[in-house]
Coordinates of C-alpha atoms in Angstrom, one line a residue:
Chain A
M25 CA -18.2 55.7 -69.5
T26 CA -21.0 55.0 -67.2
F27 CA -20.8 52.5 -64.5
Q28 CA -24.1 50.5 -64.2
P29 CA -24.3 48.6 -61.1
T30 CA -26.9 45.7 -61.1
D31 CA -27.8 46.0 -57.5
P32 CA -29.3 49.4 -56.6
A33 CA -28.0 49.0 -53.1
C34 CA -24.5 49.1 -54.5
Y35 CA -24.4 52.7 -55.2
N36 CA -26.7 53.8 -52.5
P37 CA -24.5 55.9 -50.2
T38 CA -26.9 55.7 -47.3
P39 CA -26.8 52.4 -45.7
P40 CA -29.9 50.1 -45.8
V41 CA -31.7 49.8 -42.5
V42 CA -29.6 47.6 -40.3
P43 CA -28.2 45.2 -42.9
L44 CA -26.8 42.8 -40.3
R45 CA -30.2 42.2 -38.9
D46 CA -31.4 41.3 -42.4
L47 CA -28.5 38.9 -42.6
L48 CA -29.5 37.2 -39.4
F49 CA -33.0 37.0 -40.7
M50 CA -31.8 35.3 -43.9
E51 CA -29.8 32.9 -41.9
T52 CA -33.0 31.7 -40.1
R53 CA -34.5 31.1 -43.5
G54 CA -31.7 28.7 -44.2
L55 CA -29.5 30.2 -46.9
S56 CA -26.6 28.0 -48.2
P57 CA -23.3 28.7 -46.4
K58 CA -21.7 30.0 -49.6
A59 CA -24.4 32.7 -50.0
M60 CA -24.2 33.4 -46.3
S61 CA -20.5 34.1 -46.5
L62 CA -20.9 36.2 -49.7
A63 CA -23.6 38.3 -48.0
R64 CA -21.4 38.6 -44.9
S65 CA -18.4 39.8 -47.1
F66 CA -20.7 42.2 -48.8
S67 CA -22.0 43.8 -45.7
L68 CA -18.6 44.0 -44.2
A69 CA -17.2 45.7 -47.3
F70 CA -20.2 48.1 -47.2
V71 CA -19.5 49.0 -43.6
F72 CA -15.8 49.5 -44.1
V73 CA -16.2 51.6 -47.2
L74 CA -18.8 53.7 -45.4
A75 CA -16.4 54.1 -42.5
A76 CA -13.8 55.4 -45.0
L77 CA -16.3 57.6 -46.9
V78 CA -17.7 59.6 -43.9
P79 CA -14.4 61.0 -42.7
E80 CA -13.2 61.5 -46.3
L81 CA -16.3 63.6 -47.1
F82 CA -15.5 65.7 -44.1
I83 CA -11.8 66.1 -45.1
A84 CA -12.6 67.0 -48.7
K85 CA -15.2 69.6 -47.7
H86 CA -13.3 71.3 -44.9
L87 CA -9.6 70.5 -45.0
F88 CA -8.3 69.2 -48.3
P89 CA -10.4 69.6 -51.5
Y90 CA -8.9 66.7 -53.5
P91 CA -10.0 63.1 -53.4
F92 CA -7.8 61.2 -51.0
L93 CA -7.9 57.5 -51.6
Y94 CA -5.9 56.0 -48.7
P95 CA -8.9 55.6 -46.3
F96 CA -10.6 53.5 -49.1
L97 CA -7.4 51.4 -49.5
A98 CA -7.6 50.7 -45.8
A99 CA -11.3 49.8 -46.2
V100 CA -10.3 47.3 -48.9
V101 CA -7.6 45.7 -46.8
A102 CA -9.9 45.4 -43.8
S103 CA -12.7 43.9 -46.0
A104 CA -10.3 41.4 -47.5
W105 CA -9.0 40.5 -44.0
F106 CA -12.4 39.8 -42.5
G107 CA -14.3 38.9 -45.7
G108 CA -11.7 37.2 -47.8
M109 CA -10.9 38.0 -51.5
A110 CA -14.6 38.4 -52.3
G111 CA -14.9 41.1 -49.5
G112 CA -11.9 42.8 -51.0
L113 CA -13.3 42.9 -54.5
I114 CA -16.7 44.2 -53.3
A115 CA -14.9 46.9 -51.3
V116 CA -12.9 47.9 -54.4
I117 CA -16.1 48.3 -56.4
L118 CA -17.9 50.2 -53.7
S119 CA -14.8 52.4 -53.2
I120 CA -14.7 53.3 -56.9
I121 CA -18.4 54.1 -57.0
A122 CA -18.1 56.2 -53.9
V123 CA -15.0 58.1 -55.1
D124 CA -16.5 58.7 -58.5
Y125 CA -19.8 59.8 -57.1
F126 CA -18.6 62.1 -54.3
F127 CA -15.2 63.4 -55.4
I128 CA -14.6 63.1 -59.1
P129 CA -16.2 66.1 -61.0
P130 CA -18.9 66.2 -61.9
V131 CA -19.6 65.6 -58.2
N132 CA -22.8 63.7 -57.3
S133 CA -22.9 61.8 -60.5
L134 CA -21.5 58.4 -61.7
T135 CA -20.1 59.7 -64.9
F136 CA -16.3 60.2 -65.2
S137 CA -13.9 61.3 -67.8
A138 CA -11.2 59.2 -69.5
A139 CA -8.5 61.2 -67.6
V140 CA -9.7 59.9 -64.3
V141 CA -9.7 56.3 -65.5
L142 CA -5.9 56.0 -65.1
Y143 CA -6.1 57.5 -61.7
L144 CA -8.8 55.0 -60.6
A145 CA -7.1 52.1 -62.4
S146 CA -3.9 52.6 -60.3
F147 CA -6.1 52.6 -57.2
V148 CA -7.8 49.4 -58.3
V149 CA -4.5 47.7 -59.0
C150 CA -3.1 48.7 -55.6
A151 CA -6.3 47.8 -53.9
L152 CA -6.5 44.4 -55.5
A153 CA -2.9 43.6 -54.6
A154 CA -3.4 44.8 -51.0
S155 CA -6.7 42.8 -50.9
W156 CA -4.9 39.7 -52.1
V157 CA -2.1 40.0 -49.7
S158 CA -4.5 40.7 -46.9
S159 CA -6.8 37.8 -47.5
A160 CA -3.9 35.4 -48.0
M161 CA -2.4 36.5 -44.7
R162 CA -5.7 36.1 -43.0
R163 CA -6.1 32.6 -44.5
S164 CA -2.7 31.5 -43.3
D165 CA -3.3 33.1 -39.9
L166 CA -6.6 31.3 -39.6
A167 CA -5.0 28.0 -40.7
L168 CA -2.2 28.4 -38.1
K169 CA -4.7 29.2 -35.4
E170 CA -6.8 26.2 -36.2
A171 CA -3.7 23.9 -36.3
R172 CA -2.7 25.3 -32.9
D173 CA -6.1 24.7 -31.5
Q174 CA -6.1 21.2 -32.8
L175 CA -2.7 20.6 -31.3
E176 CA -3.8 22.0 -28.0
A177 CA -6.9 19.8 -27.9
R178 CA -4.7 16.7 -28.7
V179 CA -2.2 17.6 -26.0
V180 CA -5.1 17.9 -23.5
E181 CA -6.6 14.6 -24.6
R182 CA -3.3 12.7 -24.5
T183 CA -2.4 14.2 -21.1
A184 CA -5.7 13.1 -19.7
A185 CA -5.2 9.6 -21.2
L186 CA -1.6 9.5 -19.8
M187 CA -2.8 10.6 -16.4
K188 CA -5.5 7.9 -16.4
T189 CA -2.9 5.3 -17.3
E190 CA -0.6 6.5 -14.6
A191 CA -3.3 6.3 -12.0
E192 CA -4.2 2.8 -13.2
L193 CA -0.6 1.8 -13.0
T194 CA -0.2 3.3 -9.6
R195 CA -3.2 1.3 -8.4
L196 CA -2.0 -1.9 -10.1
S197 CA 1.3 -1.6 -8.4
R198 CA -0.5 -1.0 -5.1
V199 CA -2.6 -4.1 -5.7
L200 CA 0.5 -6.1 -6.5
S201 CA 2.3 -5.1 -3.3
M202 CA -0.9 -5.9 -1.4
G203 CA -0.9 -9.2 -3.1
E204 CA 2.5 -9.9 -1.6
L205 CA 0.9 -9.2 1.8
T206 CA -2.0 -11.6 1.3
A207 CA -0.7 -14.0 3.9
S208 CA -0.2 -11.2 6.4
I209 CA -3.6 -9.8 5.7
A210 CA -5.2 -13.2 6.3
H211 CA -3.2 -13.5 9.5
E212 CA -4.5 -10.1 10.7
I213 CA -8.1 -11.2 10.1
K214 CA -7.7 -14.7 11.5
Q215 CA -6.5 -13.4 14.8
P216 CA -9.6 -11.5 15.8
L217 CA -11.7 -14.2 14.1
T218 CA -10.2 -16.8 16.4
A219 CA -10.9 -14.7 19.4
V220 CA -14.5 -14.2 18.2
V221 CA -15.0 -18.0 17.8
M222 CA -13.5 -18.8 21.2
N223 CA -15.4 -16.1 23.0
G224 CA -18.6 -17.2 21.3
H225 CA -18.2 -20.8 22.5
A226 CA -17.3 -19.5 25.9
S227 CA -20.5 -17.5 26.0
I228 CA -22.5 -20.6 25.3
E229 CA -20.7 -22.5 28.1
W230 CA -21.2 -19.6 30.6
L231 CA -24.9 -19.5 29.6
S232 CA -25.4 -23.3 30.0
A233 CA -23.7 -23.3 33.4
S234 CA -26.1 -23.6 36.4
P235 CA -26.8 -20.9 37.4
P236 CA -25.7 -19.2 34.1
N237 CA -22.8 -16.8 34.7
L238 CA -24.3 -13.7 33.1
E239 CA -21.4 -11.5 34.0
K240 CA -19.0 -13.7 32.1
V241 CA -21.4 -13.8 29.2
R242 CA -21.5 -10.0 29.1
Q243 CA -17.7 -9.8 29.2
S244 CA -17.4 -12.4 26.4
T245 CA -19.9 -10.7 24.2
E246 CA -18.1 -7.4 24.7
K247 CA -14.9 -9.0 23.5
I248 CA -16.7 -10.4 20.5
I249 CA -17.8 -6.9 19.5
Q250 CA -14.3 -5.6 20.0
D251 CA -12.7 -8.3 17.9
G252 CA -15.4 -8.0 15.2
T253 CA -14.7 -4.3 15.0
R254 CA -10.9 -5.0 14.8
A255 CA -11.4 -7.4 11.9
S256 CA -13.5 -4.9 10.0
T257 CA -11.0 -2.1 10.6
V258 CA -8.3 -4.3 9.1
L259 CA -10.6 -5.0 6.1
S260 CA -11.6 -1.4 5.5
R261 CA -7.9 -0.3 5.6
I262 CA -7.0 -2.9 3.0
R263 CA -10.1 -2.0 0.9
A264 CA -8.9 1.6 0.8
L265 CA -5.7 0.5 -0.7
F266 CA -7.4 -1.6 -3.4
K267 CA -10.0 1.0 -4.3
K268 CA -10.1 2.5 -7.7
E269 CA -10.1 6.1 -6.6
T270 CA -8.9 9.3 -8.1
S271 CA -6.4 11.2 -6.0
I272 CA -8.0 12.9 -3.1
K273 CA -5.7 15.2 -1.1
D274 CA -6.5 16.0 2.5
W275 CA -4.8 17.1 5.7
L276 CA -3.1 14.1 7.2
D277 CA -0.6 13.1 9.8
I278 CA 2.2 11.1 8.2
N279 CA 2.7 9.1 11.5
D280 CA -0.9 7.8 11.2
V281 CA -0.1 6.8 7.6
I282 CA 2.9 4.8 8.9
Q283 CA 1.2 3.3 11.9
E284 CA -1.8 2.0 9.9
L285 CA 0.6 0.1 7.8
V286 CA 2.6 -1.3 10.7
V287 CA -0.2 -3.8 11.6
L288 CA 0.0 -5.4 8.1
V289 CA 3.7 -5.0 7.4
G290 CA 4.6 -5.9 11.0
T291 CA 3.2 -9.4 10.5
E292 CA 5.1 -9.8 7.2
A293 CA 8.3 -8.7 8.9
Q294 CA 7.7 -11.2 11.7
K295 CA 7.3 -13.9 9.2
Q296 CA 10.7 -13.0 7.7
H297 CA 12.2 -12.8 11.2
V298 CA 12.7 -9.1 10.7
S299 CA 12.3 -6.9 13.8
L300 CA 10.5 -3.7 13.0
H301 CA 11.3 -0.4 14.8
L302 CA 9.5 2.9 14.7
E303 CA 11.1 6.2 15.4
L304 CA 8.3 8.6 14.8
A305 CA 8.8 12.3 15.7
P306 CA 6.0 13.6 17.9
D307 CA 3.9 16.7 17.0
L308 CA 4.5 16.6 13.3
P309 CA 2.6 19.3 11.4
K310 CA -0.1 17.9 9.2
L311 CA 0.5 17.9 5.5
M312 CA -1.7 18.1 2.4
G313 CA -1.6 14.8 0.7
D314 CA -3.2 11.7 -0.7
R315 CA -3.4 9.2 2.1
V316 CA -3.7 6.1 0.0
Q317 CA -0.8 7.1 -2.3
L318 CA 1.5 8.1 0.5
Q319 CA 0.7 4.8 2.2
Q320 CA 1.6 3.1 -1.0
V321 CA 5.0 4.8 -1.0
V322 CA 5.7 3.8 2.6
L323 CA 4.4 0.3 2.0
N324 CA 6.7 -0.1 -1.1
L325 CA 9.7 1.1 0.9
M326 CA 9.0 -1.2 3.8
M327 CA 8.4 -4.2 1.6
N328 CA 11.5 -3.5 -0.4
G329 CA 13.4 -3.3 2.9
I330 CA 12.1 -6.7 4.1
D331 CA 12.9 -8.2 0.7
A332 CA 16.4 -6.8 0.9
I333 CA 16.9 -8.1 4.4
A334 CA 15.6 -11.6 3.4
A335 CA 18.0 -11.6 0.4
A336 CA 21.0 -10.7 2.6
D337 CA 20.3 -13.3 5.3
K338 CA 22.5 -11.6 7.8
S339 CA 22.3 -12.1 11.6
T340 CA 20.9 -8.6 12.2
K341 CA 17.5 -8.3 10.5
E342 CA 16.2 -4.9 11.3
L343 CA 13.8 -2.5 9.6
L344 CA 13.5 1.0 10.9
V345 CA 10.8 3.5 9.9
G346 CA 11.3 7.0 11.1
S347 CA 9.7 10.4 10.6
W348 CA 11.1 13.9 11.2
K349 CA 10.4 17.5 10.5
Q350 CA 12.5 20.3 9.2
G351 CA 11.2 23.4 10.8
E352 CA 7.5 23.8 10.0
E353 CA 8.0 23.6 6.3
E354 CA 9.0 20.0 5.5
I355 CA 8.3 16.5 6.8
G356 CA 10.6 13.6 6.1
V357 CA 10.2 9.8 6.3
R358 CA 13.1 7.3 6.2
V359 CA 13.1 3.6 5.9
E360 CA 16.3 1.9 6.9
D361 CA 17.1 -1.8 6.3
T362 CA 20.0 -4.0 7.2
G363 CA 19.7 -5.8 3.8
V364 CA 21.9 -6.4 0.8
G365 CA 22.6 -2.7 0.4
L366 CA 22.8 -0.6 -2.7
D367 CA 25.2 -0.8 -5.6
P368 CA 26.3 2.8 -5.9
E369 CA 26.0 2.5 -9.7
N370 CA 22.3 1.7 -9.3
A371 CA 21.5 4.5 -6.8
E372 CA 19.5 6.4 -9.4
K373 CA 18.7 3.5 -11.7
I374 CA 16.5 1.9 -9.1
F375 CA 14.0 4.6 -9.7
D376 CA 13.7 3.8 -13.4
P377 CA 10.6 2.0 -14.6
F378 CA 11.1 -1.8 -15.0
F379 CA 14.5 -1.7 -13.2
T380 CA 14.5 -4.5 -10.7
T381 CA 17.1 -6.6 -8.8
K382 CA 14.4 -9.0 -7.5
P383 CA 13.8 -12.3 -9.3
H384 CA 10.0 -11.8 -9.1
G385 CA 9.8 -8.0 -9.2
I386 CA 8.4 -6.0 -12.1
G387 CA 10.4 -2.9 -11.2
M388 CA 7.6 -0.4 -10.9
G389 CA 7.4 0.1 -7.2
L390 CA 10.2 2.7 -6.7
S391 CA 9.4 4.4 -10.0
I392 CA 5.8 4.9 -9.0
S393 CA 6.8 5.9 -5.5
R394 CA 9.0 8.6 -6.8
T395 CA 6.2 9.9 -9.1
I396 CA 3.8 10.0 -6.1
V397 CA 6.3 11.8 -3.9
E398 CA 7.0 14.3 -6.8
S399 CA 3.3 14.9 -7.3
H400 CA 3.4 16.0 -3.6
E401 CA 6.2 18.3 -4.6
G402 CA 8.6 16.2 -2.6
K403 CA 11.8 14.2 -3.2
L404 CA 12.6 10.5 -2.8
W405 CA 16.2 9.2 -2.8
A406 CA 18.3 6.3 -1.6
T407 CA 21.6 6.2 0.2
T408 CA 23.9 3.5 1.5
R409 CA 23.5 2.7 5.2
P410 CA 27.0 3.0 6.7
A411 CA 26.6 -0.1 8.8
G412 CA 25.3 -2.1 5.8
G413 CA 22.0 -1.9 4.1
T414 CA 20.1 0.9 2.5
I415 CA 18.3 4.1 3.6
F416 CA 15.4 5.3 1.6
Q417 CA 14.1 8.8 2.4
F418 CA 11.5 11.2 1.2
T419 CA 10.6 14.7 2.1
I420 CA 7.3 16.5 1.5
P421 CA 6.8 20.2 2.0
V422 CA 4.0 21.2 4.3
Q423 CA 1.7 23.5 2.4
S424 CA 0.2 26.4 4.3
P425 CA -3.4 25.6 5.3
K426 CA -4.5 28.9 3.5
L427 CA -3.2 27.6 0.2
G428 CA -4.7 24.2 0.7
Chain B
M17 CA -11.7 -36.4 33.4
N18 CA -8.6 -34.4 34.0
N19 CA -6.9 -33.7 37.3
P20 CA -8.7 -30.7 38.8
N21 CA -5.3 -29.1 39.5
S22 CA -4.1 -29.3 35.9
V23 CA -3.3 -26.1 34.2
V24 CA -3.1 -25.0 30.6
Y25 CA -0.5 -22.4 29.7
I26 CA -1.3 -20.2 26.7
V27 CA 1.5 -18.3 25.0
D28 CA 0.3 -15.9 22.2
D29 CA 1.5 -12.4 21.5
D30 CA -2.1 -11.3 20.6
S31 CA -3.8 -10.5 23.9
S32 CA -7.3 -10.8 22.5
V33 CA -6.6 -14.4 21.2
R34 CA -4.9 -15.6 24.4
D35 CA -7.7 -14.0 26.6
A36 CA -10.4 -15.6 24.4
I37 CA -8.8 -19.0 24.7
S38 CA -8.4 -18.6 28.4
N39 CA -12.0 -17.5 28.7
L40 CA -13.2 -20.6 26.8
L41 CA -11.0 -23.0 29.0
E42 CA -12.3 -21.3 32.1
S43 CA -15.9 -21.7 30.9
V44 CA -15.4 -25.5 30.6
G45 CA -13.7 -25.7 34.0
L46 CA -10.0 -25.7 33.1
R47 CA -7.4 -23.6 34.7
A48 CA -5.5 -21.4 32.3
Q49 CA -2.5 -19.0 32.6
T50 CA -1.7 -16.6 29.8
F51 CA 1.7 -15.2 28.6
G52 CA 2.6 -12.7 25.9
S53 CA 5.9 -14.4 25.1
T54 CA 8.0 -17.5 25.6
E55 CA 10.4 -15.4 27.8
E56 CA 7.5 -14.5 30.1
F57 CA 6.4 -18.1 30.3
L58 CA 9.9 -19.3 31.2
A59 CA 10.3 -16.6 33.9
A60 CA 7.0 -17.6 35.6
P61 CA 7.0 -20.5 38.2
R62 CA 5.3 -23.6 36.9
S63 CA 2.8 -25.7 38.6
E64 CA 3.6 -29.3 39.7
A65 CA 0.2 -30.4 38.5
P66 CA -0.3 -31.9 35.0
S67 CA -0.1 -29.1 32.4
C68 CA 0.2 -28.5 28.7
L69 CA 1.1 -25.6 26.6
V70 CA -0.9 -23.9 23.9
L71 CA 1.8 -22.1 21.8
D72 CA 1.5 -19.7 18.9
V73 CA 4.0 -20.4 16.2
M74 CA 4.6 -16.9 15.1
L75 CA 5.8 -15.3 18.3
P76 CA 8.1 -12.3 18.4
G77 CA 11.5 -13.1 19.9
M78 CA 11.8 -16.9 20.2
R79 CA 9.6 -18.6 17.7
G80 CA 7.3 -21.4 18.6
L81 CA 9.4 -24.1 16.8
E82 CA 12.7 -22.8 18.2
F83 CA 11.1 -22.8 21.7
Q84 CA 9.9 -26.4 21.3
E85 CA 13.5 -27.4 20.4
M86 CA 14.9 -25.5 23.3
L87 CA 12.5 -27.2 25.7
K88 CA 13.4 -30.5 24.4
K89 CA 17.1 -29.9 24.7
N90 CA 16.6 -28.9 28.3
G91 CA 14.6 -32.0 29.1
I92 CA 11.4 -30.1 29.7
T93 CA 8.7 -32.4 28.5
I94 CA 5.5 -30.3 28.6
P95 CA 3.1 -31.4 25.8
I96 CA 2.7 -28.6 23.2
I97 CA -0.3 -27.7 21.1
F98 CA 0.7 -25.3 18.3
I99 CA -1.7 -22.7 17.1
T100 CA -1.1 -20.5 14.1
A101 CA -2.8 -18.0 11.8
H102 CA -0.1 -18.6 9.2
G103 CA 0.2 -22.4 9.1
D104 CA 2.2 -23.8 6.3
I105 CA 2.8 -27.5 5.8
P106 CA 6.6 -27.7 6.3
M107 CA 6.1 -25.9 9.6
T108 CA 3.3 -28.3 10.7
S109 CA 5.2 -31.5 9.9
K110 CA 8.3 -30.2 11.6
A111 CA 6.4 -29.4 14.8
M112 CA 4.6 -32.8 14.7
K113 CA 7.9 -34.6 14.2
A114 CA 9.3 -32.8 17.2
G115 CA 6.5 -34.2 19.3
A116 CA 3.8 -31.7 19.2
I117 CA 0.3 -32.9 20.4
E118 CA -1.5 -31.1 17.7
F119 CA -1.1 -28.3 15.1
L120 CA -4.3 -26.1 14.8
A121 CA -4.9 -23.4 12.2
K122 CA -6.7 -20.4 13.5
P123 CA -9.6 -20.1 13.7
F124 CA -9.9 -23.6 14.9
P125 CA -13.1 -25.5 16.2
K126 CA -13.4 -25.5 19.9
E127 CA -13.7 -29.3 20.0
D128 CA -10.3 -29.7 18.3
L129 CA -8.6 -27.5 20.8
L130 CA -10.3 -29.1 23.8
A131 CA -9.6 -32.6 22.6
A132 CA -5.9 -31.7 22.1
I133 CA -5.7 -30.1 25.5
H134 CA -7.2 -33.2 27.2
R135 CA -4.8 -35.4 25.4
G136 CA -2.0 -33.1 26.4
L137 CA -2.9 -33.1 30.0
Q138 CA -3.3 -36.9 30.1
L139 CA 0.1 -37.3 28.5
D140 CA 1.7 -35.0 31.0
E141 CA 0.1 -36.8 33.8
T142 CA 1.5 -40.1 32.6
N143 CA 4.9 -38.5 31.9
R144 CA 5.0 -37.0 35.4
A145 CA 4.2 -40.4 36.9
H146 CA 7.0 -42.0 35.0
Y147 CA 9.3 -39.2 35.8
S148 CA 8.6 -39.3 39.6
E149 CA 9.2 -43.0 39.6
L150 CA 12.5 -42.5 37.7
V151 CA 13.5 -39.8 40.1
S152 CA 13.0 -42.0 43.2
L153 CA 14.8 -44.9 41.4
Q154 CA 17.7 -42.6 40.7
S155 CA 17.9 -41.4 44.2
R156 CA 17.9 -45.0 45.5
F157 CA 20.6 -45.9 43.0
E158 CA 22.7 -43.0 44.2
Q159 CA 22.6 -44.4 47.7
L160 CA 24.5 -47.5 46.6
S161 CA 28.3 -47.6 47.3
P162 CA 30.5 -47.8 44.2
R163 CA 31.2 -51.5 44.8
E164 CA 27.4 -52.2 45.2
K165 CA 26.8 -50.3 41.9
E166 CA 29.4 -52.6 40.2
V167 CA 27.8 -55.7 41.7
M168 CA 24.3 -54.5 40.6
N169 CA 25.4 -53.9 37.0
L170 CA 26.9 -57.4 36.8
V171 CA 24.0 -59.1 38.6
V172 CA 21.5 -57.8 36.0
T173 CA 23.5 -59.2 33.1
G174 CA 22.4 -62.7 34.4
I175 CA 25.8 -64.1 35.5
I176 CA 26.2 -66.1 38.7
N177 CA 27.9 -64.9 41.9
K178 CA 31.0 -66.9 41.4
Q179 CA 31.6 -65.2 38.0
I180 CA 31.0 -61.8 39.6
A181 CA 33.5 -62.6 42.3
G182 CA 36.0 -63.6 39.7
Q183 CA 35.5 -60.5 37.6
L184 CA 35.7 -58.1 40.6
G185 CA 38.5 -60.1 42.4
I186 CA 36.5 -60.5 45.6
S187 CA 35.2 -63.5 47.5
E188 CA 31.8 -65.0 46.6
V189 CA 30.6 -64.3 50.2
T190 CA 31.3 -60.6 49.8
V191 CA 29.4 -60.6 46.5
K192 CA 26.4 -62.2 48.3
I193 CA 26.5 -59.5 51.0
H194 CA 26.7 -56.7 48.4
R195 CA 23.9 -58.3 46.5
R196 CA 21.6 -58.4 49.5
Q197 CA 22.4 -54.7 50.2
V198 CA 21.6 -53.8 46.6
M199 CA 18.2 -55.6 46.7
E200 CA 17.3 -53.9 49.9
K201 CA 18.5 -50.4 49.0
M202 CA 16.8 -50.5 45.6
N203 CA 13.7 -51.8 47.1
A204 CA 13.6 -54.7 44.6
E205 CA 11.4 -57.7 45.2
S206 CA 13.0 -60.0 42.8
L207 CA 15.9 -60.2 40.4
A208 CA 13.4 -59.5 37.5
D209 CA 12.4 -56.3 39.3
L210 CA 16.0 -55.2 39.7
V211 CA 16.6 -55.9 36.0
R212 CA 13.6 -53.6 35.0
M213 CA 14.9 -50.9 37.3
S214 CA 18.3 -51.1 35.8
D215 CA 16.9 -50.9 32.3
K216 CA 15.0 -47.7 33.2
L217 CA 18.0 -46.2 34.7
K218 CA 20.2 -47.1 31.7
I219 CA 17.6 -45.6 29.3
Q220 CA 17.7 -42.4 31.4
M221 CA 21.5 -42.3 31.5
Q222 CA 21.7 -42.7 27.8
K223 CA 19.5 -39.7 27.4

């Protein structure tokens, strides 16, 4: 029986000149994807069979004079793995041609006897089975990989969307608590504005005196500048809290964060007849954090305290904000109020989203505050104040400047 | 125009606001004194000249409205002009009912403030005049003997000497002597004058 291959390249043991480059060339000419993949399978099979043939030729000549088919089986498995079932089939055909041509007597011819057919047929069966298993495994492997990649991409996508929602929620809650402060903000702007108007009128009066009192005019004008600057400082602080900004971490002094809020919240406290005390530890190490977000946490806690005090309506109405440090590693802030106090059952629930005890609250403040503190690798918790009221505390680790 | 000695007290916890108001008043020729709190104001000696008080409502410690009440209870009648950067309507009407001259929302026009201050100073001047008259009246009344006070209280009701003598169980001649003493000591020119004085004293005593 004579095997008659249709393609002369099939039985050519010497490889064509750089077949891969040819393939690339064909690709530029725009072959259909099916033909492309077939050509790829073919060249892969060719390379693998050749890789099996060369050592086999050496082994048969120098070490073991009988045809040894295992390298070709390996070539078939490899071809099926990388080139699919088609690659496996091509590798089987190429292997048989190579074995018949080089190893089955008469050597260097494509003729073979009937006796060899059984020998070759068993090889073909094994090779086909191996090639089927190999290509199937490869297919499922690829499918699995693709599914995993898709899943990963979706997780990334959803995480990004979630983070965006969270940031938006954080900002919204900030805007809401700022909304509660509107009256106090207005107060803080009206004060310097009043001074500006009064000093402006005074300047005109001093100018129209005879002789004009220029020294007084100069003093009044300087005051106008001071108060104008004061009003704009208040505005820019508030604007920072309203801004739609992504989290920016920077080195900051937590005492500054607290003190910037005191101007605004202090007015609100005064309005509710609450006296505000500060106990800020001096020389606190700076910490790496988002100023606006930490301000939001302190603002939330202070406003909650004022609300709790207003709800309790006791004779002592005090809100205390303190800071401390634990060694050089951790900074803590506590907000103490003399308000209604904490139901021990609710000590943890208050941090749940949408949990609120206030008639007009939406229950996001503490939940968001805890998220913010946790994003700074810190802890936020509440305890009952022994003399009545609640203590809210959070701690934030100070990261080493080298890490930051 | 106002008394050149008159003084305006400004109580506001915000130093830039109280200094600015003081600067404006000074520029229009008014004397001003500033205080950071009601406590500070109470501790300082006050002028005998006509004065009025420009008071921020939202003070730490004693609030403006509470302070107004406390002054009223203690019989201190300084006219008050409230200023506020919060200003809500209930607060305004409460202050006005309690006798405030004006309630101004910051930032207020200069004219409103100055007009209120002028009204306040005028009112205080009038109040002071009434008050000093009352003080001298009271000191004159205190110089009367108990019997003379009794006679005076009956004379002003319009009854005749005979009836007074009957009520007090003394002779008509003695009543006449007491009556002359009362007219002299009280510095009254006529019976009608004495009645007016008595009315003023009674009003004061009821207070």
